[in-house]
mmCIF file of C-alpha atoms in Angstrom:
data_model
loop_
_atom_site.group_PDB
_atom_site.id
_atom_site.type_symbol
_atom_site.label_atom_id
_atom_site.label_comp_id
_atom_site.label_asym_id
_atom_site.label_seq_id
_atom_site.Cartn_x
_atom_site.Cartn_y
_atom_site.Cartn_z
ATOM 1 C CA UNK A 1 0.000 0.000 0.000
ATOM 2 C CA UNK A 2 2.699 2.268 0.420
ATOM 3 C CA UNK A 3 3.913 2.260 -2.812
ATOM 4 C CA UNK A 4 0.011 3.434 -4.144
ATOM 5 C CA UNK A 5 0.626 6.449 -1.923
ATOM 6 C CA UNK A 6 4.044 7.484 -3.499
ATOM 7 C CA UNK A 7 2.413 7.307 -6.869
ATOM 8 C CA UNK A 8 -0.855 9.358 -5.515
ATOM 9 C CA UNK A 9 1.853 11.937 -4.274
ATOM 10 C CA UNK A 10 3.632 12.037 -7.621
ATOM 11 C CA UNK A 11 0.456 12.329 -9.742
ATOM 12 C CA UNK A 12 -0.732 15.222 -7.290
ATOM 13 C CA UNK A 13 2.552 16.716 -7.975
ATOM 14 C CA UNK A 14 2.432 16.352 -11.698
ATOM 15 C CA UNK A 15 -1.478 17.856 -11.840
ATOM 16 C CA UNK A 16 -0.807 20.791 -9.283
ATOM 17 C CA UNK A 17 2.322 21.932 -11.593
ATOM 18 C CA UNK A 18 0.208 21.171 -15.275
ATOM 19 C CA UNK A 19 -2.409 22.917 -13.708
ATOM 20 C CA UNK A 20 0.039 26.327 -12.654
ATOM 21 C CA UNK A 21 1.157 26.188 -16.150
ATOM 22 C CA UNK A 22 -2.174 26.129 -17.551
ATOM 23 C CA UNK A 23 -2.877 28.996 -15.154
ATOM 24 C CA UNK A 24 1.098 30.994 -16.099
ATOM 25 C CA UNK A 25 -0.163 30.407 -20.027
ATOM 26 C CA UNK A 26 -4.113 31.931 -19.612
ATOM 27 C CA UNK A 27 -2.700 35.008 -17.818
ATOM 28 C CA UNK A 28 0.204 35.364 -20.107
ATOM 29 C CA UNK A 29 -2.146 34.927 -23.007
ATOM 30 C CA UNK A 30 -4.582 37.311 -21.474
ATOM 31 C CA UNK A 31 -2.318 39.861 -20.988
ATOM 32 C CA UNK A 32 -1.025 39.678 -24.858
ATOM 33 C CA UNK A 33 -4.196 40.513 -25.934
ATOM 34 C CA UNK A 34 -4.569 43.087 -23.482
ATOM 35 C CA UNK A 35 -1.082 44.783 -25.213
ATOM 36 C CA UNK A 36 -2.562 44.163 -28.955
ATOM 37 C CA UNK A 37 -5.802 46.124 -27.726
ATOM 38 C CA UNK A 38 -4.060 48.928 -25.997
ATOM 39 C CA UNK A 39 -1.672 49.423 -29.244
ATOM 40 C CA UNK A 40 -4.740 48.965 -31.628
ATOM 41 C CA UNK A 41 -6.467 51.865 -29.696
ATOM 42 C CA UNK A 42 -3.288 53.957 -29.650
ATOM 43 C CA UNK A 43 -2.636 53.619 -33.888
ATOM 44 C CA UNK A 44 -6.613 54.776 -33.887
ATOM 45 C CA UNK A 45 -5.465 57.535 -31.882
ATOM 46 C CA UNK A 46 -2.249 58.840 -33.661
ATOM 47 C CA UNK A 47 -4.297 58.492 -37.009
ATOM 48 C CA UNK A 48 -7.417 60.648 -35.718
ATOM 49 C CA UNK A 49 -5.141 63.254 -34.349
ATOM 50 C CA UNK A 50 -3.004 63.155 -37.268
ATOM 51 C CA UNK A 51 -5.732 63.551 -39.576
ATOM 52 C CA UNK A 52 -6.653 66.831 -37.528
ATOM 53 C CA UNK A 53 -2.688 67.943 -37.394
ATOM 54 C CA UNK A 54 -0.921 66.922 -41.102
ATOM 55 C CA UNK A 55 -2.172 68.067 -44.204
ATOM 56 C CA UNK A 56 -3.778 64.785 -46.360
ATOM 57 C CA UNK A 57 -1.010 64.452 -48.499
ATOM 58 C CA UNK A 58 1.642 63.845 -45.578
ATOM 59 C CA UNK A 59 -0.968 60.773 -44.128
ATOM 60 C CA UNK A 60 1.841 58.142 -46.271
ATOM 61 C CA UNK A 61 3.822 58.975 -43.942
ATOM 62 C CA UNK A 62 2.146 57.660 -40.905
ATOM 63 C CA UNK A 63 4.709 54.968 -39.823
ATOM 64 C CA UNK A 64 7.297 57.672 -39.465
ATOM 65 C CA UNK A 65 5.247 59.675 -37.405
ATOM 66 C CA UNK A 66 3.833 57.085 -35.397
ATOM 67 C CA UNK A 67 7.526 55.976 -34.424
ATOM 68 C CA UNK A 68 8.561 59.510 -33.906
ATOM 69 C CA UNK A 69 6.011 59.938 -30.823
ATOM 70 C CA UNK A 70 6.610 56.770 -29.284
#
């Protein structure tokens, strides 16, 4: 019977740690999406002000601008 406890303790050790990966790769995930959002919104941003700001014509160069700022 002993031995069937060593290999319950093993298996509990081998689900807690799956488990806090599972958990390390949900937040990390979560918080990837959280970064694409926040520089989605920012883009929108830069392009609304620089629509207001630049003539039309200089709106090609957005990339340049939009790295100048940040």
């Amino acid at each position: 019977m002993g031995y069937r406890l060593g290999c319950l303790f093993e298996m509990r050790k081998l689900l807690e740690f799956d488990f806090s990966a599972a958990i390390d790769g949900v937040v990390k995930d979560g918080i990837a999406k959280i970064e694409a959002a926040e520089d989605e919104v920012l883009d929108e941003r830069i392009v609304n002000c620089k629509k207001w700001v630049l003539p039309p014509d200089h709106f090609d160069s957005y990339s340049i601008f939009k790295h100048s700022i940040l």
